[in-house]
Coordinates of C-alpha atoms in Angstrom, one line a residue:
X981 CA -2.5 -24.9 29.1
X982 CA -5.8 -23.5 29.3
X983 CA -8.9 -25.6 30.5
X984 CA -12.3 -25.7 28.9
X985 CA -15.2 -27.7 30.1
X986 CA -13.2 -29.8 32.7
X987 CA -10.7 -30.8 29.6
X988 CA -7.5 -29.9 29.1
X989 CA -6.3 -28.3 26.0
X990 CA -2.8 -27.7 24.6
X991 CA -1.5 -24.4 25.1
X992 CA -3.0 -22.0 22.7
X993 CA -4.5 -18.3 22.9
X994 CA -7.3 -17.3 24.6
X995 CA -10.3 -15.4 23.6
X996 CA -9.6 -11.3 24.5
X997 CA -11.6 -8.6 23.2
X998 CA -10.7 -5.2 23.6
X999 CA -12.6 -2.0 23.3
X1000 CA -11.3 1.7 23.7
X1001 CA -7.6 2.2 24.2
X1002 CA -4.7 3.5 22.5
X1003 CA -1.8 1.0 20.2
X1004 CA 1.2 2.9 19.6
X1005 CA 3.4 2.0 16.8
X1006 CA 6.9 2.7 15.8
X1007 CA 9.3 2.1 12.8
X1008 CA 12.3 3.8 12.6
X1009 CA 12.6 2.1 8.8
X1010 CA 9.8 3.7 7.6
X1011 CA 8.6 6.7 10.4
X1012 CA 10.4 9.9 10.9
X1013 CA 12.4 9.8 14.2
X1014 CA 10.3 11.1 17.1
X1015 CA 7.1 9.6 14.6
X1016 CA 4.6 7.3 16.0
X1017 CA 1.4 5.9 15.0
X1018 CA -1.4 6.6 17.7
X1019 CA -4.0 3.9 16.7
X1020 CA -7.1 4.6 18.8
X1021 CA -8.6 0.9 19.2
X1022 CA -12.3 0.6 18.3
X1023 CA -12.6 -2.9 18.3
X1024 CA -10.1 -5.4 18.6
X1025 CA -10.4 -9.6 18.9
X1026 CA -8.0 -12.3 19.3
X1027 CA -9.7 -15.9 18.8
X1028 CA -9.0 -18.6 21.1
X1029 CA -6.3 -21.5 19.4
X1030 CA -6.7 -24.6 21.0
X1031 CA -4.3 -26.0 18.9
X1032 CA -0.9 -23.9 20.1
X1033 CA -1.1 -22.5 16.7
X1034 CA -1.8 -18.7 15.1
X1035 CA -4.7 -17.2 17.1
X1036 CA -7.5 -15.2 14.5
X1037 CA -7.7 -11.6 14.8
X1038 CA -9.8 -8.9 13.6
X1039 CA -9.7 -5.0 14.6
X1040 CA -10.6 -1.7 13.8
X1041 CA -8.7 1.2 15.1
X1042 CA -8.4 4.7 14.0
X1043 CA -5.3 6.9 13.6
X1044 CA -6.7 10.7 13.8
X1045 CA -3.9 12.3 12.2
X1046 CA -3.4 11.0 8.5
X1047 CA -4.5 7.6 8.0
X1048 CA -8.3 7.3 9.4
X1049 CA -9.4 3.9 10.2
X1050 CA -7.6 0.7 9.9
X1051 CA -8.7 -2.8 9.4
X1052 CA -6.8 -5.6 11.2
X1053 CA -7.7 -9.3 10.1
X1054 CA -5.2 -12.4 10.1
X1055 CA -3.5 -14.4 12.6
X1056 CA -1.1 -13.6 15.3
X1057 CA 1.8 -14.7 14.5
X1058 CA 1.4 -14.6 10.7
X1059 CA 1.4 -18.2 9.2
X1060 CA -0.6 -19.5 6.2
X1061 CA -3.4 -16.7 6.7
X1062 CA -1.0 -13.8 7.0
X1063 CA -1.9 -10.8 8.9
X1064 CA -3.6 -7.9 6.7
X1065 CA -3.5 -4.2 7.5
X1066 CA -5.8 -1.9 5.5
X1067 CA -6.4 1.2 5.5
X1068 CA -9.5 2.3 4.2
X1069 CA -8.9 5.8 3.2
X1070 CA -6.3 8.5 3.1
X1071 CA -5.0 11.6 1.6
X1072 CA -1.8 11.3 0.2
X1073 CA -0.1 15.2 0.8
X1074 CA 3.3 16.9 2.6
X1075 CA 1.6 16.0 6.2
X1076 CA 1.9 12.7 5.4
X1077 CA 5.1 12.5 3.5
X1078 CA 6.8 14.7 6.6
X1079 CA 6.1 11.4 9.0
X1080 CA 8.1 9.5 6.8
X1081 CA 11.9 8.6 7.1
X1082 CA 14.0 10.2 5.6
X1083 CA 15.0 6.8 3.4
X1084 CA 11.6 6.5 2.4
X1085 CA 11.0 9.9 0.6
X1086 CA 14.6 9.4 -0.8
X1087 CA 13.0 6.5 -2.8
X1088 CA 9.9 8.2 -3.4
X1089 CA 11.8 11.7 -4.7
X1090 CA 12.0 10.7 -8.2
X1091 CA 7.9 11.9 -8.4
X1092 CA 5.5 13.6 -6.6
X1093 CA 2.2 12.7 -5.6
X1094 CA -0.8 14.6 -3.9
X1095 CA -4.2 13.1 -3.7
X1096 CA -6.7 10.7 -2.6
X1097 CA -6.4 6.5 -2.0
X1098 CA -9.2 4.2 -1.6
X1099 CA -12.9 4.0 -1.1
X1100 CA -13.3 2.3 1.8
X1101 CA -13.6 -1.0 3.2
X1102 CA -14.2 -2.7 0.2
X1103 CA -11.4 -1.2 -1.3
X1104 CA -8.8 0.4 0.8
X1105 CA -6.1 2.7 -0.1
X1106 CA -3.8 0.4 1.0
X1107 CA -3.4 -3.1 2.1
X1108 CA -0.5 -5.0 3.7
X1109 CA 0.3 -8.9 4.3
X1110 CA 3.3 -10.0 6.1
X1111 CA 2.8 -14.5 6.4
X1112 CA 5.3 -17.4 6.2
X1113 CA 3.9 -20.7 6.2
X1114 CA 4.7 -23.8 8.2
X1115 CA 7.9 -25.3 6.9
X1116 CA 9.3 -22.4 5.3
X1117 CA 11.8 -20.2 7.2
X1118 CA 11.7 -17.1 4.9
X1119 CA 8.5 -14.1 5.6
X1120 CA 6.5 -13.2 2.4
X1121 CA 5.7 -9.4 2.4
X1122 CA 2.2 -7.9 -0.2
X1123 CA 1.4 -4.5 -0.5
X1124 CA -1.4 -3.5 -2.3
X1125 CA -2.1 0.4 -3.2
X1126 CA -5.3 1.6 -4.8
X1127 CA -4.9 5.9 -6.2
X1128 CA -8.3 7.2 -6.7
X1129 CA -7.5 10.9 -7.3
X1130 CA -4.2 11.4 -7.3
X1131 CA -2.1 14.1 -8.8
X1132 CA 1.1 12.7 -10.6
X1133 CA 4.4 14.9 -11.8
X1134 CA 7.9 12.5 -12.4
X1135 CA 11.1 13.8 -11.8
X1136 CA 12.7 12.4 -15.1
X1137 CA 9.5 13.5 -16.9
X1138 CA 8.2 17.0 -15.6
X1139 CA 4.5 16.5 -17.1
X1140 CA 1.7 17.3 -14.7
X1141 CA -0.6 14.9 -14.6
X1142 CA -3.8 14.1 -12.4
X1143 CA -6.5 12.1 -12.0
X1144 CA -4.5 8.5 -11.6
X1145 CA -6.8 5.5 -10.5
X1146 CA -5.8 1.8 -10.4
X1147 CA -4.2 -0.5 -8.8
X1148 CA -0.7 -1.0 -8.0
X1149 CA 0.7 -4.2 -6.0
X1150 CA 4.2 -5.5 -4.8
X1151 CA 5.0 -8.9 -3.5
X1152 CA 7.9 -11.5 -4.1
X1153 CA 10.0 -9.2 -5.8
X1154 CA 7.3 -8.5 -8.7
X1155 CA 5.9 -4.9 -9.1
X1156 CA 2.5 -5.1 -10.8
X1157 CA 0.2 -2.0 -12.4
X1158 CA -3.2 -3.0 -13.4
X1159 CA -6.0 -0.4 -15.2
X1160 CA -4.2 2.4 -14.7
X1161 CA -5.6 5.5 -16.1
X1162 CA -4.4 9.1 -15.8
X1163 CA -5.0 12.8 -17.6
X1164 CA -3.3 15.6 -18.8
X1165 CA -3.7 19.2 -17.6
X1166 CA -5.3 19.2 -21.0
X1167 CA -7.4 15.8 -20.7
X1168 CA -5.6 13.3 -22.5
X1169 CA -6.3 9.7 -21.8
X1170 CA -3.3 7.7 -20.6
X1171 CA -3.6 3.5 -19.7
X1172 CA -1.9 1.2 -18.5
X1173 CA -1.1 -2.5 -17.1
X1174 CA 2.6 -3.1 -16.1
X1175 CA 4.5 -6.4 -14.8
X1176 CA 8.1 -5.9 -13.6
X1177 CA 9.9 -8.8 -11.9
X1178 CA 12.9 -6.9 -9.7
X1179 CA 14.1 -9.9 -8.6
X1180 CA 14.9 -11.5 -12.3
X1181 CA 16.0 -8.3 -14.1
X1182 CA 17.2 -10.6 -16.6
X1183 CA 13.5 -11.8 -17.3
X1184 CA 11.4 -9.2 -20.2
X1185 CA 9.2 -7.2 -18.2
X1186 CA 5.9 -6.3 -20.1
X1187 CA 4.3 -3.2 -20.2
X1188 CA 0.9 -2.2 -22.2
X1189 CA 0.5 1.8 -22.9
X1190 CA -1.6 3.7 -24.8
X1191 CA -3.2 7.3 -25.1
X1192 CA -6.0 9.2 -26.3
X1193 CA -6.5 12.9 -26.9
X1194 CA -3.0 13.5 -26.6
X1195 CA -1.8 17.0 -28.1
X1196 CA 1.8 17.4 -28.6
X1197 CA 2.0 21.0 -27.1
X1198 CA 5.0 22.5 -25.6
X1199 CA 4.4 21.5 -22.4
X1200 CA 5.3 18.0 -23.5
X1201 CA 7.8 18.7 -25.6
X1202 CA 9.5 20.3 -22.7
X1203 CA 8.7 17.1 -20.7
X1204 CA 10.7 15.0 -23.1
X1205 CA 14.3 13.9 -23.0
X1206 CA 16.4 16.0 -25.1
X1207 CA 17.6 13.3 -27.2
X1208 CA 13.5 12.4 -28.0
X1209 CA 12.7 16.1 -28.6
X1210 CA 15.1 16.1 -31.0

């Protein structure tokens, strides 16, 4: 128990602030083997809980070799508030993609990406929430992603494309693609908004599309399915 004022409290988290240091991270799920995340601490604050429950934190730390600055902000451990992790912006290019395991660029093979995500804090290339709330024994996972330049060519559909800004979010089971747009090598307009539940595949999944500009040169032809060229 921690004392404050001559009164007792219930055991909870103090107040620690630190400043300069060094957070390394591992994840043999997602890093490469050998791959760590060297996240130089700026700034970093846990609240004092003098409840026993989730102490607040906030952070800023800075990883110098592909990410840049990330924001921390949540509770330790995650409860109703989650715990958020943003990164504010990054290049997404082969540097990156080599720190990955090797099971995540098996699941991102199908296309290739090469460009720029988020803004800054406001809106960061990427944001993720890990929470469970009190009473409920299973974790809920969010990942936001927000392309700003990006360079886009699919595996299944060899048509370069550039360009992409949106937003693109996954959480419960349920991929979701908002204001999407995209352009041709030969500036055509593509859109869309996209809802896909992965968990239900028996439930429709809705997708809105539409282009403008679009020339039906050879280059897309040769893009398409046999069957569709046909």
């Amino acid at each position: 128990a921690f004392r404050r004022g001559g009164a007792e409290a219930r055991p909870g988290w103090p107040r620690v602030q630190v400043r300069g240091g060094v957070l390394r991270l591992r994840h043999p799920g997602v890093l490469a083997p050998g791959e760590e995340l060297a996240l130089e601490v700026e700034t970093l604050d846990l609240e004092e809980s003098r409840s026993g429950g989730p102490a607040g934190v906030a952070g800023v730390l800075a990883e110098k070799g592909t990410l840049g600055r990330v924001l921390l902000t949540g509770e330790i451990p995650p409860a109703r508030q989650g715990l958020r992790m943003a990164v504010e912006k990054f290049d997404w290019n082969e540097a990156l993609l080599r720190r990955l395991s090797p099971e995540v660029r098996e699941m991102l093979a199908p296309c290739s990406l090469e460009g720029t995500f988020g803004e800054g804090p406001s809106a960061p290339g990427i944001e993720a929430e890990i929470s469970r709330p009190p009473g409920q024994a299973a974790w809920s996972f969010r990942v936001k992603a927000r392309p700003r330049d990006v360079a886009l060519l699919l595996r299944d559909f060899p048509y370069p494309l550039e360009g992409l800004k949106g937003e693109l979010s996954w959480g419960d089971g349920v991929v979701r693609a908002k204001d999407l747009l995209i352009y041709s090598h030969r500036g055509a307009e593509f859109h869309a908004n996209a809802r896909v539940d992965l968990l239900r595949p028996e439930t429709p999944f809705n997708v809105e599309f539409w282009a403008r500009n679009l020339d039906l040169d050879e280059t897309l032809r040769s893009a398409l399915p046999p069957s569709v060229r046909k």
